[in-house]
Every structure is written in C-alpha cells, then in structure tokens.
C-alpha cells in the first residue's frame, strides 16, 4: 500500500466515524466540566476508545492531578509509537470557550484513523490531558515520563485563523507574603512593622526590574491580602504574580531570581519575614518541531486552509503543551473555526459547538492523521 493509499484510507475512516465524533464533541460541549472534574468527558472518551479496540486506562499514576487523565493504546508493543494529545476541560461560566471539545474530537479521530492505516511497526496512543486551563495536566504527565519513547506528539488547537509555528511563553506563577508586626497606627511606643509597605515597595521594584528583563518578560501583579483596618498597621500582605518569560532559562535563571532577591532585600530592610511559593507549576515554552510544522503547513494547504507562518519567537500565551515539547518532537498548529474569533469569549464557546466548528474539526482530524502518516513513513 502506498503512502497516498494510506492517507486516503485514514480520511475515509474519519468520514465513516464523523457522526460519532460530532456526537461526542457536542456531548462535551453540552456538559462542560472544570479541570480535574472531567468525569463525564473521561467516561465517554474511554468508551469511544474501547469501541475502536484501544486498550484504555483512566487515572494515570497515583498523582491527584492525573486522576482524570487517560490513555488509549493501540499496538503499544510496536517499535515506533505516535502520540495524539486530547484536552477536554472547560472554563468557568463560559464552558468550552477554548474549544477543548473540538481538540478531543480531532485527536481521537486522528488517533483511530492513524492506528488503522499505518504499518504494524507503529503503535498509537491517545493521551487525555486534564486541566489545561488550570494546573496543566501535561506538566505532571511529562514529569512522570509518560511521553518518553514516542516519535512525536500532535495536537491542533481551534482558533480565529490558521496558524503554523510560533512558540508559547514559559510561566511559573509566584505568590509572595510579607509578615510584619501589628500595632495601633497612632501608638506612641510601637510603630510596628508594616507588611503592606513591603508589598508596595516590591510592586514598585518590579516595575523597575521589568525594564531590565529579557525580551518577552511579563509580570502581572495583584494584591490578595493588604490589611484588615486602616487604623491598624498591616501585619500580613500578599502579592500574587503571573511571571512569564520567552524561555525557561530566562524565566528560571533571570526573571524569578531577581524578583525573589528583591523581596528578600525589602523584607530585611523593614525587619519583616517573607514567604514565597509557586502556586501553579512551571509551564515551559514551546519548542515546535520544524519537520512537523512543515508537514502541517503542506497538509493544511492541501485541505484548503492556507496557514499564516508565525515567527519562531511569536507567543501570545502559555500552554502545558510546551512541557511535552521538551520530551518529544511536538507541533500545535491552529485551525480556524470562525474568522477573527478570540478564545475565552462567549463567541468562541458558540463556535465550538457550531456546525461549522464541528466540520472544521473533522477536517482537522484528517489533517493530523495525514501529517502523522507522512512523518511516520518518511522516517
């Protein structure tokens, strides 16, 4: 069988299960679940995989962060293996305003089609990845070594235009709490130690530090605790930050150490105590594989979806797919489901359940399956 024959077979397989894929995607859309609560999604995806002779496992490792993760394996003893990444968590109030119901649908369709059209020397795994919007399930999956041994990992994200390339920002959110000493604001004998002064000074210092950080650095700051009464010296003040950099090296080696050092110096100058912790895990920057990107560009164009080629350093957010890209060749293009759409909006939620969005996701499944076949058989 030629590669062209296998590609045609994969597309025919997706067409044959298109009704089932749409039904599954609409079920997810109509039953949105937040990260780590995706029990309905996991159950229906698990059953779908088993219906197509995949061996499926729900709850990967003993980590609580992976209890709504799953994997479906087909021919898992094969010498070569391809991974397809699915997502299914939703957003508060908005539901599937990031189109994860379509991501699950595309990756499921592509995984099943690939498994049935690739030579027997190749195995297939569908990874169900929980909580992308919050803790980043792929962070924990990568740390557990679940992506090791795969030739590549593929995923397509729905969006407002067709895009191939670019990257994502590394991010490691940080919380800093200053502990001072309370007293009455008008005390003649004790001026206390004002933790809020520490926090305000740090806020101002970060504004100065931003000017010295590498290109791409972003620090967003809020006060989550700043005292209880204006006539009492604040004994505890807390700042929460989203801290991002173009690369993990910039973030962990330059940006975060500078912020932490400033916090320690400010605390010492007031005689206060400071605590720091990362309230979310490290999302690494995306290292997209050039060969996979070239294939996605070719195949998307063949399917009538000419993508915009993004510069290697263009990034407008963060994703746990970046952590996968540090473990295995990875690519995540964007497939438009409505021109000009912005994710995390009511309009995007509507598009993710629309006939056009579902039709585009069927096309996305075919694109991913064809890319996987060309990558596998071209090696």
CSV table of C-alpha atoms in Angstrom, one decimal, residues 66-258:
chain,number,residue,atom,x,y,z
A,66,UNK,CA,-3.8,12.9,36.9
A,67,UNK,CA,-7.0,11.1,38.2
A,68,UNK,CA,-8.9,12.5,35.2
A,69,UNK,CA,-6.1,11.8,32.8
A,70,UNK,CA,-6.4,8.8,30.5
A,71,UNK,CA,-4.5,7.0,27.8
A,72,UNK,CA,-5.7,4.7,25.0
A,73,UNK,CA,-3.1,2.4,23.4
A,74,UNK,CA,-3.3,0.5,20.1
A,75,UNK,CA,-0.5,-1.9,19.2
A,76,UNK,CA,1.5,-0.5,22.1
A,77,UNK,CA,4.3,-3.1,21.8
A,78,UNK,CA,5.3,-1.7,18.4
A,79,UNK,CA,8.8,-0.4,17.9
A,80,UNK,CA,7.6,3.1,16.9
A,81,UNK,CA,4.8,5.0,18.6
A,82,UNK,CA,2.8,8.2,17.8
A,83,UNK,CA,1.0,10.3,20.4
A,84,UNK,CA,-2.1,12.3,19.9
A,85,UNK,CA,-2.9,14.8,22.6
A,86,UNK,CA,-6.5,15.4,23.7
A,87,UNK,CA,-8.0,18.1,26.0
A,88,UNK,CA,-11.5,18.3,27.5
A,89,UNK,CA,-11.6,20.7,30.4
A,90,UNK,CA,-13.9,23.8,30.2
A,91,UNK,CA,-13.8,27.3,31.6
A,92,UNK,CA,-15.9,28.7,34.5
A,93,UNK,CA,-19.2,30.3,33.2
A,94,UNK,CA,-18.0,30.2,29.6
A,95,UNK,CA,-18.0,26.4,29.1
A,96,UNK,CA,-15.9,25.4,26.1
A,97,UNK,CA,-14.7,28.8,25.3
A,98,UNK,CA,-11.3,27.4,24.3
A,99,UNK,CA,-12.7,24.6,22.1
A,100,UNK,CA,-11.3,21.7,24.0
A,101,UNK,CA,-14.3,19.6,23.0
A,102,UNK,CA,-13.0,20.0,19.4
A,103,UNK,CA,-9.4,19.2,20.4
A,104,UNK,CA,-10.7,15.9,21.9
A,105,UNK,CA,-12.6,15.2,18.8
A,106,UNK,CA,-9.8,15.9,16.4
A,107,UNK,CA,-7.2,13.9,18.3
A,108,UNK,CA,-9.5,11.0,18.8
A,109,UNK,CA,-10.3,10.8,15.1
A,110,UNK,CA,-6.7,11.2,14.1
A,111,UNK,CA,-5.5,8.6,16.5
A,112,UNK,CA,-8.0,6.0,15.4
A,113,UNK,CA,-7.5,6.7,11.7
A,114,UNK,CA,-3.7,6.5,12.1
A,115,UNK,CA,-3.9,3.3,14.1
A,116,UNK,CA,-5.9,1.6,11.3
A,117,UNK,CA,-3.9,2.9,8.3
A,118,UNK,CA,-0.2,2.8,9.5
A,119,UNK,CA,2.0,-0.3,9.1
A,120,UNK,CA,2.0,-2.7,12.1
A,121,UNK,CA,5.5,-1.5,13.1
A,122,UNK,CA,3.8,1.6,14.5
A,123,UNK,CA,1.7,1.9,17.6
A,124,UNK,CA,-0.7,4.7,18.6
A,125,UNK,CA,-1.6,6.4,21.9
A,126,UNK,CA,-4.3,8.9,22.6
A,127,UNK,CA,-3.5,10.9,25.7
A,128,UNK,CA,-6.4,12.5,27.5
A,129,UNK,CA,-4.8,15.5,29.2
A,130,UNK,CA,-6.8,17.1,32.0
A,131,UNK,CA,-6.9,20.7,33.4
A,132,UNK,CA,-5.0,22.5,30.7
A,133,UNK,CA,-6.7,25.7,31.8
A,134,UNK,CA,-5.6,25.5,35.4
A,135,UNK,CA,-2.8,23.3,36.7
A,136,UNK,CA,-1.7,21.9,33.3
A,137,UNK,CA,-2.1,18.1,33.3
A,138,UNK,CA,0.6,17.7,30.7
A,139,UNK,CA,3.1,19.2,33.1
A,140,UNK,CA,2.6,16.3,35.5
A,141,UNK,CA,2.4,13.8,32.6
A,142,UNK,CA,5.7,15.0,31.3
A,143,UNK,CA,7.3,14.9,34.8
A,144,UNK,CA,6.0,11.3,35.1
A,145,UNK,CA,7.8,10.4,31.9
A,146,UNK,CA,4.6,9.4,30.1
A,147,UNK,CA,5.7,10.9,26.8
A,148,UNK,CA,9.1,9.2,26.6
A,149,UNK,CA,9.6,6.7,23.8
A,150,UNK,CA,7.3,8.4,21.3
A,151,UNK,CA,8.4,9.5,17.9
A,152,UNK,CA,6.2,12.6,18.0
A,153,UNK,CA,3.2,14.2,19.7
A,154,UNK,CA,0.5,16.0,17.7
A,155,UNK,CA,-2.4,18.4,18.6
A,156,UNK,CA,-4.4,21.0,16.8
A,157,UNK,CA,-6.0,24.0,18.5
A,158,UNK,CA,-9.1,25.7,17.2
A,159,UNK,CA,-8.8,29.4,16.8
A,160,UNK,CA,-9.8,32.5,14.8
A,161,UNK,CA,-7.3,31.9,12.0
A,162,UNK,CA,-5.0,29.3,10.5
A,163,UNK,CA,-1.5,29.4,12.0
A,164,UNK,CA,1.6,27.3,12.0
A,165,UNK,CA,4.7,28.0,14.0
A,166,UNK,CA,5.4,30.3,16.9
A,167,UNK,CA,6.0,29.4,20.4
A,168,UNK,CA,4.5,29.9,23.9
A,169,UNK,CA,5.7,31.7,26.9
A,170,UNK,CA,7.3,29.9,29.9
A,171,UNK,CA,5.3,30.8,33.1
A,172,UNK,CA,5.7,30.0,36.8
A,173,UNK,CA,3.2,31.9,38.9
A,174,UNK,CA,4.6,33.2,42.2
A,175,UNK,CA,3.0,34.2,45.5
A,176,UNK,CA,4.9,36.4,48.0
A,177,UNK,CA,3.7,37.0,51.5
A,178,UNK,CA,5.3,39.5,53.9
A,179,UNK,CA,4.9,39.1,57.7
A,180,UNK,CA,5.3,42.2,59.8
A,181,UNK,CA,4.1,43.2,63.3
A,182,UNK,CA,0.7,44.7,64.0
A,183,UNK,CA,0.1,47.7,66.3
A,184,UNK,CA,-2.3,50.7,66.5
A,185,UNK,CA,-1.5,53.2,63.8
A,186,UNK,CA,-1.3,56.0,66.4
A,187,UNK,CA,0.8,54.2,69.0
A,188,UNK,CA,3.4,56.4,70.7
A,189,UNK,CA,5.5,53.5,71.8
A,190,UNK,CA,5.5,51.0,68.9
A,191,UNK,CA,5.5,51.7,65.2
A,192,UNK,CA,5.1,48.0,64.3
A,193,UNK,CA,6.4,46.5,61.0
A,194,UNK,CA,4.1,47.3,58.1
A,195,UNK,CA,3.9,44.3,55.8
A,196,UNK,CA,1.9,46.4,53.3
A,197,UNK,CA,4.8,48.8,52.9
A,198,UNK,CA,6.9,45.8,52.0
A,199,UNK,CA,4.4,44.6,49.4
A,200,UNK,CA,4.0,48.1,47.9
A,201,UNK,CA,7.8,48.6,47.7
A,202,UNK,CA,8.1,45.2,45.9
A,203,UNK,CA,5.4,46.2,43.5
A,204,UNK,CA,7.3,49.4,42.7
A,205,UNK,CA,10.6,47.5,42.4
A,206,UNK,CA,9.1,45.0,40.0
A,207,UNK,CA,8.1,47.9,37.7
A,208,UNK,CA,11.7,49.0,37.7
A,209,UNK,CA,13.0,45.4,37.2
A,210,UNK,CA,10.8,44.9,34.1
A,211,UNK,CA,13.0,47.4,32.3
A,212,UNK,CA,16.0,45.1,32.8
A,213,UNK,CA,14.4,41.8,32.0
A,214,UNK,CA,14.9,39.9,28.7
A,215,UNK,CA,12.6,40.5,25.8
A,216,UNK,CA,9.3,38.7,26.2
A,217,UNK,CA,9.2,39.0,30.0
A,218,UNK,CA,5.7,39.6,31.5
A,219,UNK,CA,4.9,40.2,35.2
A,220,UNK,CA,1.3,40.7,36.2
A,221,UNK,CA,0.7,41.6,39.9
A,222,UNK,CA,-2.3,41.8,42.2
A,223,UNK,CA,-2.6,42.3,46.0
A,224,UNK,CA,-4.6,39.5,47.5
A,225,UNK,CA,-4.1,40.5,51.1
A,226,UNK,CA,-3.4,44.0,52.3
A,227,UNK,CA,-4.6,44.5,55.8
A,228,UNK,CA,-7.9,44.5,57.8
A,229,UNK,CA,-8.4,48.0,59.1
A,230,UNK,CA,-6.8,51.4,58.3
A,231,UNK,CA,-6.1,52.2,61.9
A,232,UNK,CA,-4.0,49.0,62.4
A,233,UNK,CA,-0.5,48.5,61.0
A,234,UNK,CA,-0.8,45.7,58.5
A,235,UNK,CA,0.9,42.5,59.8
A,236,UNK,CA,0.4,40.4,56.6
A,237,UNK,CA,0.4,41.4,53.0
A,238,UNK,CA,0.4,39.1,50.0
A,239,UNK,CA,1.1,39.6,46.3
A,240,UNK,CA,0.3,37.2,43.5
A,241,UNK,CA,2.1,37.3,40.2
A,242,UNK,CA,1.9,35.7,36.8
A,243,UNK,CA,5.6,35.6,35.8
A,244,UNK,CA,6.4,34.8,32.2
A,245,UNK,CA,9.5,34.6,30.0
A,246,UNK,CA,10.3,33.7,26.4
A,247,UNK,CA,12.2,30.7,27.6
A,248,UNK,CA,12.6,28.6,30.7
A,249,UNK,CA,16.2,29.8,31.0
A,250,UNK,CA,15.1,33.4,31.0
A,251,UNK,CA,12.3,32.7,33.5
A,252,UNK,CA,14.1,30.5,36.0
A,253,UNK,CA,17.6,31.9,35.6
A,254,UNK,CA,17.0,35.7,35.4
A,255,UNK,CA,13.4,36.9,36.0
A,256,UNK,CA,12.3,34.9,39.0
A,257,UNK,CA,15.6,35.1,40.9
A,258,UNK,CA,15.6,38.9,40.5
